[in-house]
The first five atom37 places (N, CA, C, CB, O) and aatype in JSON, in Angstrom:
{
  "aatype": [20, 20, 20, 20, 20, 20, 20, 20, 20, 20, 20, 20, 20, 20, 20, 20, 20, 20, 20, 20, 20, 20, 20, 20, 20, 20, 20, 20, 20, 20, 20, 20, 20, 20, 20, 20, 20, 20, 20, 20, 20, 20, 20, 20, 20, 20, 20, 20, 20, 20, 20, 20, 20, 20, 20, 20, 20, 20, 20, 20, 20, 20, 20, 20, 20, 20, 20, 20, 20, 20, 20, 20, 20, 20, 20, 20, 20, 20, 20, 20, 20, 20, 20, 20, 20, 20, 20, 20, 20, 20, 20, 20, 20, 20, 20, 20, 20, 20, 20, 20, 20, 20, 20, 20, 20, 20, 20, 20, 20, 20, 20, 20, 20, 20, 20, 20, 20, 20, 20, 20, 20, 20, 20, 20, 20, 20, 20, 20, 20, 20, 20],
  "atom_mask": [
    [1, 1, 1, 1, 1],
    [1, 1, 1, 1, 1],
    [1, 1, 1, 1, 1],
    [1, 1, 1, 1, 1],
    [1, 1, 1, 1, 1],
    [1, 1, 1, 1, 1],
    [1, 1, 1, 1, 1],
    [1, 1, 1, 1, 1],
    [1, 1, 1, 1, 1],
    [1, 1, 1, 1, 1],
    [1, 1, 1, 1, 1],
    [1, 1, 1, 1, 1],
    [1, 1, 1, 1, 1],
    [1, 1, 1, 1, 1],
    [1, 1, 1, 1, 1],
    [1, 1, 1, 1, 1],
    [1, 1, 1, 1, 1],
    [1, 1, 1, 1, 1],
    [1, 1, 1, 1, 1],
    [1, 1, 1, 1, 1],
    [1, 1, 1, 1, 1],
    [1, 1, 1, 1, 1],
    [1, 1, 1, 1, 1],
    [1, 1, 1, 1, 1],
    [1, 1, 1, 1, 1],
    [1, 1, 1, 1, 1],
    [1, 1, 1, 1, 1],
    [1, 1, 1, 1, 1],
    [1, 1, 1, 1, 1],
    [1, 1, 1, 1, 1],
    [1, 1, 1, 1, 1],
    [1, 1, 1, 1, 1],
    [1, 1, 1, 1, 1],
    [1, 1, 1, 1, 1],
    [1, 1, 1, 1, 1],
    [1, 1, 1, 1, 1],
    [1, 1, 1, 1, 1],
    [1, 1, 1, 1, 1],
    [1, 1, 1, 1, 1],
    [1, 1, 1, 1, 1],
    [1, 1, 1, 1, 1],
    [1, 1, 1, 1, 1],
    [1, 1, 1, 1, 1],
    [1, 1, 1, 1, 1],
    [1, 1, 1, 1, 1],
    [1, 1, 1, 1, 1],
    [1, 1, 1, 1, 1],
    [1, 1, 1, 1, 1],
    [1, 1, 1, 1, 1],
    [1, 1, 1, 1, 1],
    [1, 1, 1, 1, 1],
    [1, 1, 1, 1, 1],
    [1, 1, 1, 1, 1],
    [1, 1, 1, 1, 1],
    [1, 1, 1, 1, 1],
    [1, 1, 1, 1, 1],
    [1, 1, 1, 1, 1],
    [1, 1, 1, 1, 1],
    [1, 1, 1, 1, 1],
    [1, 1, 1, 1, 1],
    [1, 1, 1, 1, 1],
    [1, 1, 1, 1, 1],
    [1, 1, 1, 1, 1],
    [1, 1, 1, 1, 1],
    [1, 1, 1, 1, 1],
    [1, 1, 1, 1, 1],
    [1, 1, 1, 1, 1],
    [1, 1, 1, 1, 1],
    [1, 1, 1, 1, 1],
    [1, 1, 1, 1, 1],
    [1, 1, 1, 1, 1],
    [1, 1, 1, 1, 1],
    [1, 1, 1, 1, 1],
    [1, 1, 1, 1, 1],
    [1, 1, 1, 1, 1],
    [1, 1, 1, 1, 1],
    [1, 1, 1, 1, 1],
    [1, 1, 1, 1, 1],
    [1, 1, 1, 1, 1],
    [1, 1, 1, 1, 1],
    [1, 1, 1, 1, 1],
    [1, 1, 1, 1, 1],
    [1, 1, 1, 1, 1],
    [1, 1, 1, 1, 1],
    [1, 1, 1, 1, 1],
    [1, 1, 1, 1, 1],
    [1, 1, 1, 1, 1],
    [1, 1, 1, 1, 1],
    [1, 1, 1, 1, 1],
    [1, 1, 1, 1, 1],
    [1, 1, 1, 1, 1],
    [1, 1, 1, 1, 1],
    [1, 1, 1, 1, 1],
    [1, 1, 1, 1, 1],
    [1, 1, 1, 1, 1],
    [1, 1, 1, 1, 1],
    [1, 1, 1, 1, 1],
    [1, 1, 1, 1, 1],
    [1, 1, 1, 1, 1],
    [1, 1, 1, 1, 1],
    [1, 1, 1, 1, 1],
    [1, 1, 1, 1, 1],
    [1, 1, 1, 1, 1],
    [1, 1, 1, 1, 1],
    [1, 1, 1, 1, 1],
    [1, 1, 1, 1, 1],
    [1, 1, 1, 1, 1],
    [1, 1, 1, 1, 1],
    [1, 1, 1, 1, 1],
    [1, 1, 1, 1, 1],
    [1, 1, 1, 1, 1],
    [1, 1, 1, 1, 1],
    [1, 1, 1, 1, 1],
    [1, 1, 1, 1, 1],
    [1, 1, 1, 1, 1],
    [1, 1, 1, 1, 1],
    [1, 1, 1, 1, 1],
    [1, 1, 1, 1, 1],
    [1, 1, 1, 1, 1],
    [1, 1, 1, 1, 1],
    [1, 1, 1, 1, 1],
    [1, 1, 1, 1, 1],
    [1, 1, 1, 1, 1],
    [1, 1, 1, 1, 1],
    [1, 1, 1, 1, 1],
    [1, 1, 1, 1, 1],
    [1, 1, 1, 1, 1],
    [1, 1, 1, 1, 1],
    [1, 1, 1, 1, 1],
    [1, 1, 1, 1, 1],
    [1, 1, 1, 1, 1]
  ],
  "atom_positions": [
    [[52.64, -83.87, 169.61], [53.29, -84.95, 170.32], [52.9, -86.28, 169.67], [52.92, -84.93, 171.82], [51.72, -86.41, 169.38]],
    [[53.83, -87.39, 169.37], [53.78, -88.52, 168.62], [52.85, -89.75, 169.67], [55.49, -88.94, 168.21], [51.84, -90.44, 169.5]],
    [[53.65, -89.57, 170.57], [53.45, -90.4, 171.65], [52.43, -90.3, 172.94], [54.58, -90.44, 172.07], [52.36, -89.13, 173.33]],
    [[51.84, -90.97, 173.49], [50.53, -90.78, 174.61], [50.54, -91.76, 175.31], [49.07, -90.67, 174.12], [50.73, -92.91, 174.94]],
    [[50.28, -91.31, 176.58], [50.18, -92.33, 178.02], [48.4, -91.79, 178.14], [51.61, -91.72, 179.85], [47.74, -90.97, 177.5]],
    [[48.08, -92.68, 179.26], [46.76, -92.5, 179.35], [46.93, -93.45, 180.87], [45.71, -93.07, 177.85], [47.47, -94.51, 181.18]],
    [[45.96, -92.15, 181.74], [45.5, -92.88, 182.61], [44.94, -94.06, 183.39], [45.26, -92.58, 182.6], [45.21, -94.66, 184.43]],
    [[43.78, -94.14, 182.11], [42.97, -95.07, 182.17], [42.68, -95.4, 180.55], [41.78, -94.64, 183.07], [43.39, -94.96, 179.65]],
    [[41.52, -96.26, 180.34], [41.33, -96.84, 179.18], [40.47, -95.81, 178.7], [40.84, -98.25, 179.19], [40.51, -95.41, 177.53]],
    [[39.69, -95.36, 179.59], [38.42, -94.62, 179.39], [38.91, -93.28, 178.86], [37.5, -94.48, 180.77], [38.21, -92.7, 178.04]],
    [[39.89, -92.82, 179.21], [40.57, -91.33, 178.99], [41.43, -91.77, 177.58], [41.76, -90.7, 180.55], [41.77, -90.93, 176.74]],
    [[41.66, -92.88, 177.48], [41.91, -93.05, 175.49], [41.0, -93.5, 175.13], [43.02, -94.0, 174.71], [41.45, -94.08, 174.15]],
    [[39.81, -93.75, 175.16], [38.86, -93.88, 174.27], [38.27, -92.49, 174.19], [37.92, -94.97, 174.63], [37.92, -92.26, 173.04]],
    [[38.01, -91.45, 175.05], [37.64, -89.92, 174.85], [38.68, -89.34, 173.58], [37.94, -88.97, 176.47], [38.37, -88.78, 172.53]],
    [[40.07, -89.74, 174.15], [40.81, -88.79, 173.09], [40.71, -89.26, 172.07], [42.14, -88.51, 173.18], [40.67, -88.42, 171.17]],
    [[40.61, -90.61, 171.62], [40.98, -90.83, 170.33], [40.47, -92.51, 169.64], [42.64, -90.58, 170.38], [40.78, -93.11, 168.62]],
    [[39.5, -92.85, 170.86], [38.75, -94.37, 170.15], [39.3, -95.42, 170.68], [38.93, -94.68, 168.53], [39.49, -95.85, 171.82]],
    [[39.56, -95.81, 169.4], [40.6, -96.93, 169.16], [41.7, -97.33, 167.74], [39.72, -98.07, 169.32], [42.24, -98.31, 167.23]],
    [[41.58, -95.58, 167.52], [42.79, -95.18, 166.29], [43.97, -94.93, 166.88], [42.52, -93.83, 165.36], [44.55, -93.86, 166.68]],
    [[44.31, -95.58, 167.43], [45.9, -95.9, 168.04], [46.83, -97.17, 167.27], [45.7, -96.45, 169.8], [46.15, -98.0, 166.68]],
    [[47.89, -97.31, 167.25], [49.08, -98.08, 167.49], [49.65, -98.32, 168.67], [49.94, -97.65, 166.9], [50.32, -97.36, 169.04]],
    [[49.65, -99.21, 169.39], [50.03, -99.54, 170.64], [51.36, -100.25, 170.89], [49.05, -100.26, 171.12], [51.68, -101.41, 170.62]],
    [[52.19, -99.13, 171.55], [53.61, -99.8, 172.0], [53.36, -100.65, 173.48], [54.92, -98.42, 172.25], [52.68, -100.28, 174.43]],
    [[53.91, -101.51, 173.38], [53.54, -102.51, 174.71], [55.23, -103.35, 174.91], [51.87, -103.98, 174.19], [55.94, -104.03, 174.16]],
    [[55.32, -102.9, 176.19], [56.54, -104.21, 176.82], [56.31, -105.83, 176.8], [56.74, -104.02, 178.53], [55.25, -106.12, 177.35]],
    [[56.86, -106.67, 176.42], [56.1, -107.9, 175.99], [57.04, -108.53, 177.08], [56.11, -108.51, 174.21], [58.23, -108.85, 177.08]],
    [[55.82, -108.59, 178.24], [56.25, -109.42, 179.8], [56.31, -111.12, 179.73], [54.88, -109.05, 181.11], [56.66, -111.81, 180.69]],
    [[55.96, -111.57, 178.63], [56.01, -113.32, 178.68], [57.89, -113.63, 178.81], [55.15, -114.2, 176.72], [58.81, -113.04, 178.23]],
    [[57.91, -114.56, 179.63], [58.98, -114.87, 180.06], [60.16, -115.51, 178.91], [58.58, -115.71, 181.12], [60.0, -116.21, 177.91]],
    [[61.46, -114.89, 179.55], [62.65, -115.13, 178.07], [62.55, -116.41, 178.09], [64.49, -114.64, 178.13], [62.31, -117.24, 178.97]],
    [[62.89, -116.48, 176.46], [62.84, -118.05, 176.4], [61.64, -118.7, 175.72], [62.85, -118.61, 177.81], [61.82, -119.73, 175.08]],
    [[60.34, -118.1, 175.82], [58.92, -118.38, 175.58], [59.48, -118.17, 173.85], [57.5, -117.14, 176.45], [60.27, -117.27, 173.55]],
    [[58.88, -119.26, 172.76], [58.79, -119.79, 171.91], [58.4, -118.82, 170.87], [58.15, -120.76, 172.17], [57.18, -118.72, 170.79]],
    [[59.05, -118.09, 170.06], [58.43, -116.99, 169.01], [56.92, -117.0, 168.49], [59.23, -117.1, 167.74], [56.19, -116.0, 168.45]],
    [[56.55, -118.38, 168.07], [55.11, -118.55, 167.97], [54.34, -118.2, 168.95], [54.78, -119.71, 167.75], [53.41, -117.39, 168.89]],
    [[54.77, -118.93, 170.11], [54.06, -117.6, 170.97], [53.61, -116.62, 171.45], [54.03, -117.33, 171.27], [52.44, -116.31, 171.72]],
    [[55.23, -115.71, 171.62], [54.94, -114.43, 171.99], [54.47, -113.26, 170.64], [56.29, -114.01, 172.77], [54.5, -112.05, 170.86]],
    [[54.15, -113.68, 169.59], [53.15, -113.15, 168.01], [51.97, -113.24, 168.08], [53.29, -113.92, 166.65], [51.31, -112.55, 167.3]],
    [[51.26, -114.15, 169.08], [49.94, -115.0, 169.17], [49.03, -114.17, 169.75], [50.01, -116.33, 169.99], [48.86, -113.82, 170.92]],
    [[48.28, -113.83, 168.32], [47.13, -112.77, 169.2], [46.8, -113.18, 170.72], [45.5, -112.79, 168.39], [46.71, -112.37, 171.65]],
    [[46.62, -114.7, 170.83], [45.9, -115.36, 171.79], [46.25, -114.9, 173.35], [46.14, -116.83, 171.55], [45.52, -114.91, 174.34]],
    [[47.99, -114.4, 173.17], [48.18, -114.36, 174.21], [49.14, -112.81, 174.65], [48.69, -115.71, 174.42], [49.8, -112.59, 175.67]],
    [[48.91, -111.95, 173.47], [48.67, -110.64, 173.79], [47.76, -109.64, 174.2], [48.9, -110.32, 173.2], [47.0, -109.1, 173.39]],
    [[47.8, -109.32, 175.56], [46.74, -108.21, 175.65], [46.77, -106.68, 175.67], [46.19, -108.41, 176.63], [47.19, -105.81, 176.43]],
    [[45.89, -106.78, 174.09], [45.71, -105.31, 174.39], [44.87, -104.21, 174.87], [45.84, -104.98, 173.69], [43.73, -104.48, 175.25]],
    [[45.37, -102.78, 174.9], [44.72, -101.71, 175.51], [45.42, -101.79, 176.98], [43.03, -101.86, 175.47], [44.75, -101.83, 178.02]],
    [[46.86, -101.81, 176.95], [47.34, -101.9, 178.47], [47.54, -100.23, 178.29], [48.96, -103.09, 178.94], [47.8, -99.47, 177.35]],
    [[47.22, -100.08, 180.01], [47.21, -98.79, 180.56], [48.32, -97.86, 180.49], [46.95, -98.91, 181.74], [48.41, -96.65, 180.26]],
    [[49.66, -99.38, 180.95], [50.88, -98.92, 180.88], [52.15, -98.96, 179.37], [51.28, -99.66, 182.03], [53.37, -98.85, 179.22]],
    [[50.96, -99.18, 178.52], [51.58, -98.88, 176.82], [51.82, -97.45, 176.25], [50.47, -99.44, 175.69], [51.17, -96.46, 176.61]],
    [[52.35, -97.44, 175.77], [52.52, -96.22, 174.41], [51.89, -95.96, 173.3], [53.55, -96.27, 173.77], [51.96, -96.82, 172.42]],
    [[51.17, -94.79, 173.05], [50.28, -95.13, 172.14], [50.69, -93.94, 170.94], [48.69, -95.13, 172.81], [51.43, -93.0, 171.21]],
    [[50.23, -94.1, 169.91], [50.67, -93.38, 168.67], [49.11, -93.29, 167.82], [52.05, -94.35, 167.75], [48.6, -94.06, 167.0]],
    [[48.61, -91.94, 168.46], [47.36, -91.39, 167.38], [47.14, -91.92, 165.85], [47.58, -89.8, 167.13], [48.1, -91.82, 165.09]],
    [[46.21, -92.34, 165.49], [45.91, -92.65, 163.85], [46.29, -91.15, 163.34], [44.03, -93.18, 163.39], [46.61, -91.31, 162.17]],
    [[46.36, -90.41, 163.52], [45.92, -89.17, 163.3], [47.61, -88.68, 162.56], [45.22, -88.33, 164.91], [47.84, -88.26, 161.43]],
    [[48.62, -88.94, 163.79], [49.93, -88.92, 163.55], [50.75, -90.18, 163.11], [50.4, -88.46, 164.62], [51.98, -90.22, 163.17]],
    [[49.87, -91.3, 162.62], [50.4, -92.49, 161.48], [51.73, -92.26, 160.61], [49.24, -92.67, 160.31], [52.87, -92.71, 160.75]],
    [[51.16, -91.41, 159.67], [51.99, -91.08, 158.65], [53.45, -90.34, 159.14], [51.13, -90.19, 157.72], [54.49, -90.68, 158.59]],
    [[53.46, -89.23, 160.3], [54.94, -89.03, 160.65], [55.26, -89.47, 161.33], [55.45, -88.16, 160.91], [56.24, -88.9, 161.8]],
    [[54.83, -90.99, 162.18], [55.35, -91.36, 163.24], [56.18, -92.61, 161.87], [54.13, -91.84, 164.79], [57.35, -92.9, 162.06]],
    [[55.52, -93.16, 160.7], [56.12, -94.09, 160.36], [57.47, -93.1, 159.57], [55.11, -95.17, 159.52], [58.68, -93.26, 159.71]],
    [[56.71, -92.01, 158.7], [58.2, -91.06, 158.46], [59.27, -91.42, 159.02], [58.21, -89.68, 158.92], [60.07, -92.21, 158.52]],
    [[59.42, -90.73, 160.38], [60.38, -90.74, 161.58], [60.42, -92.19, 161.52], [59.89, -90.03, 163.1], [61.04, -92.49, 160.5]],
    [[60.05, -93.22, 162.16], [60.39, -94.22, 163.05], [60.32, -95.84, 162.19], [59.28, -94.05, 164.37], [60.36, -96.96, 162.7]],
    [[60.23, -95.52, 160.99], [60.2, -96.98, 160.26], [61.13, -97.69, 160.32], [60.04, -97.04, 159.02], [61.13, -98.91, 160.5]],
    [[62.78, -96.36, 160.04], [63.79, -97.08, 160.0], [64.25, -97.33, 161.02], [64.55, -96.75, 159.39], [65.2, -98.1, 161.04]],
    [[63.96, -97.0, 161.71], [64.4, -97.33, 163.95], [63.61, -98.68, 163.77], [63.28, -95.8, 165.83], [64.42, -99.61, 163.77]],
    [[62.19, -99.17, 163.61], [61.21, -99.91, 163.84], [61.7, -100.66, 162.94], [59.9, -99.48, 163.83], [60.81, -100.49, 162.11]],
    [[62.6, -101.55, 162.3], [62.76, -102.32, 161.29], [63.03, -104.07, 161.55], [63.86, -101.62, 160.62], [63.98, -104.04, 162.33]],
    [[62.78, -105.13, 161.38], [62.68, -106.06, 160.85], [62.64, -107.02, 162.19], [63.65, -106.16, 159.79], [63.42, -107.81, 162.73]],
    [[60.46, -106.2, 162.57], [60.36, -107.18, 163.46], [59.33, -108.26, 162.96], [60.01, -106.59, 164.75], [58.72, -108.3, 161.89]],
    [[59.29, -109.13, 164.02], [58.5, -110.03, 163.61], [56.88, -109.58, 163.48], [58.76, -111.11, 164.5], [56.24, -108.66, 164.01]],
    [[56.52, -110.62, 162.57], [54.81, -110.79, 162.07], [54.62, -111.81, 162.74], [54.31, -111.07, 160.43], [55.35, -112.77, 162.97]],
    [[52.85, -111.39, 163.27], [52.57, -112.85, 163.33], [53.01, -114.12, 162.64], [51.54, -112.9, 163.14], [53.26, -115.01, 163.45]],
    [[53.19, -114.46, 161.37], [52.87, -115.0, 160.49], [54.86, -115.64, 161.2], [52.16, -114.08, 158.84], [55.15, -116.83, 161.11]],
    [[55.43, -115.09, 161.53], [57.16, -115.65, 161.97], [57.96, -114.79, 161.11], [57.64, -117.51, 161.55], [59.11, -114.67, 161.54]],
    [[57.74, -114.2, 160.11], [58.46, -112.98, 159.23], [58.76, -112.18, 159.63], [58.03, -112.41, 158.39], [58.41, -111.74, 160.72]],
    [[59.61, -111.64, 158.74], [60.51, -110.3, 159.41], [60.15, -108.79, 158.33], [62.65, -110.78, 159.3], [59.94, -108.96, 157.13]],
    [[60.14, -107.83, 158.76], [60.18, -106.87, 158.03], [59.7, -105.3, 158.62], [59.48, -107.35, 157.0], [59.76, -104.89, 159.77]],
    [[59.32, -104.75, 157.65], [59.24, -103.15, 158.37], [57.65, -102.81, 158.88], [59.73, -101.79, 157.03], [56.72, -103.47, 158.42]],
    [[57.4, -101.7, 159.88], [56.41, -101.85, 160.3], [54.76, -102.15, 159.7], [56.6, -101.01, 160.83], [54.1, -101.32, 159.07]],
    [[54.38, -103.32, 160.02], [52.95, -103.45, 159.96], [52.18, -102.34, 160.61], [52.57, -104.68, 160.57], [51.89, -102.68, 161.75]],
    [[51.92, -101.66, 160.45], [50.52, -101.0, 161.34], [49.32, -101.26, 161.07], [50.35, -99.64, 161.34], [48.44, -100.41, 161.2]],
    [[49.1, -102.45, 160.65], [47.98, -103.21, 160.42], [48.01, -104.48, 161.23], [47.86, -103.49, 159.01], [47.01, -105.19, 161.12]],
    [[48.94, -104.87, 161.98], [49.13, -106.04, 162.5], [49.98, -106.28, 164.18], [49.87, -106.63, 161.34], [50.01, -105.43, 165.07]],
    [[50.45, -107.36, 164.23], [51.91, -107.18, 165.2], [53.11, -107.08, 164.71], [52.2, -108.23, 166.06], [53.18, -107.3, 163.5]],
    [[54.19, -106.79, 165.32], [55.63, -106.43, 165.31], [56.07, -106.48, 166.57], [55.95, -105.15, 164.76], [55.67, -105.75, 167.48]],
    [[57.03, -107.45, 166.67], [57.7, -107.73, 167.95], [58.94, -108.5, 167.62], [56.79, -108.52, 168.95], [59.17, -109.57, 167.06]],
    [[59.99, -107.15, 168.44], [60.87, -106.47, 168.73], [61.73, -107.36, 169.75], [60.35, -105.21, 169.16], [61.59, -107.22, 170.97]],
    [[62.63, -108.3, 169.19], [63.52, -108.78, 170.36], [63.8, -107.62, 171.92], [65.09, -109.05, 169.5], [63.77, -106.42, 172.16]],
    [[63.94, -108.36, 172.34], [65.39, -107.45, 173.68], [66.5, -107.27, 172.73], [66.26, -108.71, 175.4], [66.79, -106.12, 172.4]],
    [[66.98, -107.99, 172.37], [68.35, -107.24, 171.64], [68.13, -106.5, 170.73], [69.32, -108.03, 171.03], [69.07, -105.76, 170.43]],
    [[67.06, -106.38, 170.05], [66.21, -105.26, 169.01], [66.02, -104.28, 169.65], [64.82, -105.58, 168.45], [66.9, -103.48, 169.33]],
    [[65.0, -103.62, 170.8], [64.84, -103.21, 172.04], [65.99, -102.69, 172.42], [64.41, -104.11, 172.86], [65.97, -101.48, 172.21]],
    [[66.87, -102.99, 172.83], [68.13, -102.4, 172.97], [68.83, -101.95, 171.97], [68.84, -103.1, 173.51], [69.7, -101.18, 172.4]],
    [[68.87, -102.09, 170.56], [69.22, -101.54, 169.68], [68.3, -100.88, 169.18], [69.75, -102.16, 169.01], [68.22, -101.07, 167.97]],
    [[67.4, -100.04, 169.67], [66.25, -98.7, 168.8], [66.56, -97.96, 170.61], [63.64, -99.4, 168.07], [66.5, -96.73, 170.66]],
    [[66.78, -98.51, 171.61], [67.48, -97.5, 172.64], [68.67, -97.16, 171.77], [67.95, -98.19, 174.25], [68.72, -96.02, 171.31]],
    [[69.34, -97.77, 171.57], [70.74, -96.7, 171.4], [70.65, -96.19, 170.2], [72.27, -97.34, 171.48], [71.32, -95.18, 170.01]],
    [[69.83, -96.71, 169.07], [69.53, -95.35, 167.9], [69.02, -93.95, 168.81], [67.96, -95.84, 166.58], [69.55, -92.85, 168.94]],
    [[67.58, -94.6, 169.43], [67.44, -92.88, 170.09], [68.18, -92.03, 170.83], [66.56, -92.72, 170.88], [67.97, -90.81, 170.86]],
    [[69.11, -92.64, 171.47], [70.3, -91.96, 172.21], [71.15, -90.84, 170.87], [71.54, -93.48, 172.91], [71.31, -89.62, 170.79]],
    [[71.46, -91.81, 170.13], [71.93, -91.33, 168.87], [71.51, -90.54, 168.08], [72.07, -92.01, 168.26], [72.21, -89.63, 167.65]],
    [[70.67, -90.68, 167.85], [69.62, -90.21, 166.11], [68.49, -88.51, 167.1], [67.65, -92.61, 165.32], [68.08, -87.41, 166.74]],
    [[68.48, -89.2, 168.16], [67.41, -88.37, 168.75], [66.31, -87.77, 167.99], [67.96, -87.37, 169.36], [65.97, -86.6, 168.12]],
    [[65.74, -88.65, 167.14], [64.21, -88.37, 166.65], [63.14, -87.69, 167.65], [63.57, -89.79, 166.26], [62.9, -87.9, 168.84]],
    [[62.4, -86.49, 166.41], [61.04, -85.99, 167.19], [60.39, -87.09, 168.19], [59.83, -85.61, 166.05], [60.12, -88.28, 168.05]],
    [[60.25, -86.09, 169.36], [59.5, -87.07, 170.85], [60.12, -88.42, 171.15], [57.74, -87.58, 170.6], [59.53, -89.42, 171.54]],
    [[61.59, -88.25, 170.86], [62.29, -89.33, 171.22], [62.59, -89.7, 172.92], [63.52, -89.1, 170.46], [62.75, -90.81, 173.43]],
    [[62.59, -88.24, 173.63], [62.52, -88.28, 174.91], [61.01, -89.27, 175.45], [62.57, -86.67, 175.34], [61.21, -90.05, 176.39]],
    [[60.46, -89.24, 175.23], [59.23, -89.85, 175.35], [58.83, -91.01, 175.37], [58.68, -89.56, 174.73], [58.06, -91.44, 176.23]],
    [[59.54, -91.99, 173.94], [59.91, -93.3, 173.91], [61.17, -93.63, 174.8], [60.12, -93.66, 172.52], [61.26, -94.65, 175.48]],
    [[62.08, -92.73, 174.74], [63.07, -93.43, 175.52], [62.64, -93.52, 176.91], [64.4, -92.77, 175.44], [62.7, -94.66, 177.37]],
    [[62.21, -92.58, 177.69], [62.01, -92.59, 179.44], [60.89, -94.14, 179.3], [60.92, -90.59, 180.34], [61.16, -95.2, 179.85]],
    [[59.86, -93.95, 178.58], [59.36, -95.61, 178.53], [59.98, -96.5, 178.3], [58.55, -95.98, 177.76], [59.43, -97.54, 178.66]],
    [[61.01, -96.64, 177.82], [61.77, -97.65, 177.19], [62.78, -97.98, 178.5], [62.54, -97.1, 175.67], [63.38, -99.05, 178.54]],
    [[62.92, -97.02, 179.5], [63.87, -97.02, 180.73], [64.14, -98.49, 181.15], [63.21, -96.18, 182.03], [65.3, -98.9, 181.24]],
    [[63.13, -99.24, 181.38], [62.92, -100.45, 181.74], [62.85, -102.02, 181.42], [62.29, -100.23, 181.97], [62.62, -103.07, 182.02]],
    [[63.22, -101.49, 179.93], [62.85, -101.88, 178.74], [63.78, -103.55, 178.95], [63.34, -100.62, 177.38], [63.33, -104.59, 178.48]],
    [[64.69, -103.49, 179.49], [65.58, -104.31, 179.84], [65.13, -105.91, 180.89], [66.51, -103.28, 180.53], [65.58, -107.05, 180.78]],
    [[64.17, -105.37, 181.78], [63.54, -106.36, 182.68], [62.85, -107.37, 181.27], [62.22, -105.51, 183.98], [63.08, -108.58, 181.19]],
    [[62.24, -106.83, 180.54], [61.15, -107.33, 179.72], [62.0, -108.51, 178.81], [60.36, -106.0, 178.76], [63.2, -108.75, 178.75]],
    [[60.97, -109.05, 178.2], [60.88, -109.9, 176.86], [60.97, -109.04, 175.66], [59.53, -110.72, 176.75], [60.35, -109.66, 174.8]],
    [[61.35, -108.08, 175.21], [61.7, -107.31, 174.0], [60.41, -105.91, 174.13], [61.54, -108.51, 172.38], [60.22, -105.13, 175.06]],
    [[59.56, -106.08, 172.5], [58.47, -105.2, 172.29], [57.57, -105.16, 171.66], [58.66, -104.43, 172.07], [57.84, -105.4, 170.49]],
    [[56.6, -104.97, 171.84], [55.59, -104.8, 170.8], [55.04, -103.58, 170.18], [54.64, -105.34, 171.2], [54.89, -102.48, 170.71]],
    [[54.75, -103.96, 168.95], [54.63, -102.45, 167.97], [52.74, -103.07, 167.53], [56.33, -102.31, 165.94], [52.59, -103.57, 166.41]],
    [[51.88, -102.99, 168.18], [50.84, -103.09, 167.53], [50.01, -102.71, 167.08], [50.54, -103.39, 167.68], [49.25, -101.95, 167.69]],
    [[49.75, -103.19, 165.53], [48.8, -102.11, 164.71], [47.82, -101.85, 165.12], [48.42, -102.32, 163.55], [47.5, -102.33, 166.2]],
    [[46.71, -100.75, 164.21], [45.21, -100.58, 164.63], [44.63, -101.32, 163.76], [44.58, -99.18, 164.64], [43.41, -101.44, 163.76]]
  ]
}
């Protein structure tokens, strides 16, 4: 399985540390300033209610999902393909367009991202953050 929920924090640090990639809904309000919502300062991570992607399964999650995951933002205000060394964040209209690839394309453990993604719509887009 590509993808992992976790109870608590404590029950992903047993399974697997902190060799994760963390998918996160990015709740700062529409409208909030791109420099912003990139800003380590004011992302928090290790949320309970994120998506997480094993170090372990790196290499076929970027296989599969680079070209779904494509030309989000860097900190830095750039665009391009996934950092997993960094941030990546994923408009709403981006967000809504890697929903309807998975509808489409139905990539391995795509059920998985999509039922998280259900909601995906209330939010400010997404975050793809590296380890």
């Amino acid at each position: 399985m590509l993808f992992h929920t976790f109870a608590s924090q404590d029950e992903r640090r047993k399974f697997g540390g902190s060799d994760f990639v963390e998918l996160q809904l990015c709740k700062l309000n529409r409208g909030t300033e791109l420099e912003k919502i990139v800003s380590n300062e004011v992302i928090p991570h290790w949320k309970n209610d994120s998506l997480y992607v094993y170090g372990d399964d790196l290499e076929e999650f970027h296989a599969i999902y680079s070209r779904i995951f494509k030309d989000g933002y860097y900190a830095n205000g750039e665009r391009g393909m996934i950092d997993v060394c960094g941030i990546n964040y994923y408009t709403l209209e981006q967000t809504m367009g890697i929903v309807e690839v998975l509808k489409r394309e139905k990539p391995k453990d795509f059920q998985v991202l999509l039922a998280w993604l259900a909601d995906g719509e209330k939010y400010n887009g997404l975050y793809l953050l590296g380890v």
